[in-house]
């Protein structure tokens, strides 16, 4: 893991979010499908959901002031400064089973979550 640099600041601080190799491989595959090499994987938390906070996971070409970044073999994971405390120690994975396909977030900071797994408290 290496820190990446911001345009106007010397080094963006690292965050405590992990990315499994399975998830990194899936993200690289999606980058190839989009024919883009300027995207980052952004993970954030926002108010909402039935438990109080909801995860957001999406591709973003922007790097904003206060963002923390970590590079996982060509997949840059970005977390905004407000989300870092909620996501410290969380791991992003990708599941591809007969029952479920998609990204998952295992977050030790979540005291409880809703039945659908999309929001936490």
Short mmCIF file of C-alpha atoms in Angstrom, two decimals:
data_model
loop_
_atom_site.label_atom_id
_atom_site.label_comp_id
_atom_site.label_asym_id
_atom_site.label_seq_id
_atom_site.Cartn_x
_atom_site.Cartn_y
_atom_site.Cartn_z
CA UNK A 1 0.00 0.00 0.00
CA UNK A 2 1.27 3.42 -0.86
CA UNK A 3 -0.06 6.88 -0.28
CA UNK A 4 -0.89 8.92 -3.35
CA UNK A 5 -0.30 12.63 -3.66
CA UNK A 6 -2.87 15.38 -3.96
CA UNK A 7 -2.50 18.21 -6.43
CA UNK A 8 -1.80 20.98 -3.89
CA UNK A 9 -0.72 19.09 -0.77
CA UNK A 10 2.40 17.01 -0.26
CA UNK A 11 0.81 13.65 0.67
CA UNK A 12 -2.79 12.60 1.23
CA UNK A 13 -3.21 10.87 4.57
CA UNK A 14 -3.88 7.15 4.51
CA UNK A 15 -7.18 5.72 5.77
CA UNK A 16 -7.86 2.43 7.53
CA UNK A 17 -10.08 0.84 4.88
CA UNK A 18 -8.89 -2.43 3.36
CA UNK A 19 -9.62 -3.90 -0.04
CA UNK A 20 -9.50 -7.66 -0.65
CA UNK A 21 -7.64 -8.96 -3.69
CA UNK A 22 -10.95 -10.32 -5.03
CA UNK A 23 -12.52 -6.86 -4.81
CA UNK A 24 -9.44 -5.20 -6.34
CA UNK A 25 -9.54 -7.64 -9.27
CA UNK A 26 -13.25 -6.90 -9.83
CA UNK A 27 -12.61 -3.14 -9.77
CA UNK A 28 -9.75 -3.51 -12.28
CA UNK A 29 -12.09 -5.53 -14.52
CA UNK A 30 -14.74 -2.80 -14.31
CA UNK A 31 -12.11 -0.15 -15.15
CA UNK A 32 -11.26 -2.15 -18.29
CA UNK A 33 -14.93 -2.45 -19.25
CA UNK A 34 -15.33 1.32 -18.90
CA UNK A 35 -12.07 1.91 -20.82
CA UNK A 36 -11.07 4.37 -18.12
CA UNK A 37 -7.84 4.67 -16.16
CA UNK A 38 -8.67 7.89 -14.31
CA UNK A 39 -11.22 6.48 -11.85
CA UNK A 40 -10.94 5.88 -8.12
CA UNK A 41 -13.11 3.73 -5.88
CA UNK A 42 -14.77 6.06 -3.39
CA UNK A 43 -16.34 4.72 -0.20
CA UNK A 44 -18.32 6.99 2.11
CA UNK A 45 -21.06 7.01 4.70
CA UNK A 46 -24.11 9.26 4.50
CA UNK A 47 -27.08 9.79 6.82
CA UNK A 48 -29.98 7.55 5.85
CA UNK A 49 -31.20 4.01 5.78
CA UNK A 50 -33.20 2.31 8.48
CA UNK A 51 -30.24 2.14 10.90
CA UNK A 52 -28.97 5.74 10.62
CA UNK A 53 -26.05 5.60 8.18
CA UNK A 54 -25.77 4.13 4.71
CA UNK A 55 -22.69 3.10 2.74
CA UNK A 56 -21.88 4.63 -0.62
CA UNK A 57 -19.46 2.88 -2.95
CA UNK A 58 -18.90 4.31 -6.41
CA UNK A 59 -16.32 5.29 -9.02
CA UNK A 60 -15.13 8.88 -8.90
CA UNK A 61 -12.64 10.77 -11.02
CA UNK A 62 -12.32 13.57 -8.47
CA UNK A 63 -9.92 13.90 -5.56
CA UNK A 64 -11.29 16.42 -3.06
CA UNK A 65 -9.59 18.41 -0.32
CA UNK A 66 -9.35 16.32 2.83
CA UNK A 67 -9.68 12.97 1.04
CA UNK A 68 -7.58 10.06 2.29
CA UNK A 69 -6.27 7.58 -0.24
CA UNK A 70 -4.59 4.18 -0.36
CA UNK A 71 -3.51 2.38 -3.53
CA UNK A 72 -4.16 -1.37 -3.73
CA UNK A 73 -2.25 -2.56 -6.78
CA UNK A 74 -3.65 0.03 -9.16
CA UNK A 75 -6.98 0.50 -7.40
CA UNK A 76 -7.02 3.77 -5.50
CA UNK A 77 -9.54 3.70 -2.64
CA UNK A 78 -10.63 7.18 -1.53
CA UNK A 79 -12.43 8.09 1.71
CA UNK A 80 -13.62 11.61 2.55
CA UNK A 81 -12.50 13.09 5.89
CA UNK A 82 -15.98 12.86 7.45
CA UNK A 83 -16.28 9.13 6.67
CA UNK A 84 -12.82 8.04 7.86
CA UNK A 85 -13.79 7.55 11.56
CA UNK A 86 -16.83 5.45 10.61
CA UNK A 87 -14.85 3.25 8.20
CA UNK A 88 -11.54 2.78 10.02
CA UNK A 89 -10.79 -0.95 10.00
CA UNK A 90 -13.51 -1.78 7.44
CA UNK A 91 -12.78 -4.19 4.60
CA UNK A 92 -14.32 -4.09 1.12
CA UNK A 93 -14.77 -7.48 -0.53
CA UNK A 94 -16.57 -8.83 -3.58
CA UNK A 95 -18.89 -11.84 -3.43
CA UNK A 96 -19.90 -13.85 -6.47
CA UNK A 97 -22.09 -16.73 -5.36
CA UNK A 98 -25.38 -18.22 -6.46
CA UNK A 99 -27.12 -16.23 -3.70
CA UNK A 100 -25.36 -12.90 -3.99
CA UNK A 101 -23.15 -10.93 -6.31
CA UNK A 102 -21.69 -7.59 -5.36
CA UNK A 103 -19.38 -5.61 -3.13
CA UNK A 104 -19.65 -6.02 0.63
CA UNK A 105 -18.28 -3.93 3.48
CA UNK A 106 -17.28 -5.62 6.73
CA UNK A 107 -17.17 -2.78 9.25
CA UNK A 108 -16.11 -3.41 12.87
CA UNK A 109 -17.40 0.08 13.81
CA UNK A 110 -21.01 -0.81 12.97
CA UNK A 111 -22.83 -1.40 16.25
CA UNK A 112 -25.83 -2.80 14.42
CA UNK A 113 -27.12 -3.04 10.87
CA UNK A 114 -30.43 -3.44 9.12
CA UNK A 115 -31.71 -6.71 7.71
CA UNK A 116 -30.79 -5.78 4.13
CA UNK A 117 -27.22 -4.91 5.17
CA UNK A 118 -27.25 -1.52 3.46
CA UNK A 119 -27.26 0.65 6.57
CA UNK A 120 -25.70 0.60 10.01
CA UNK A 121 -25.62 2.41 13.34
#
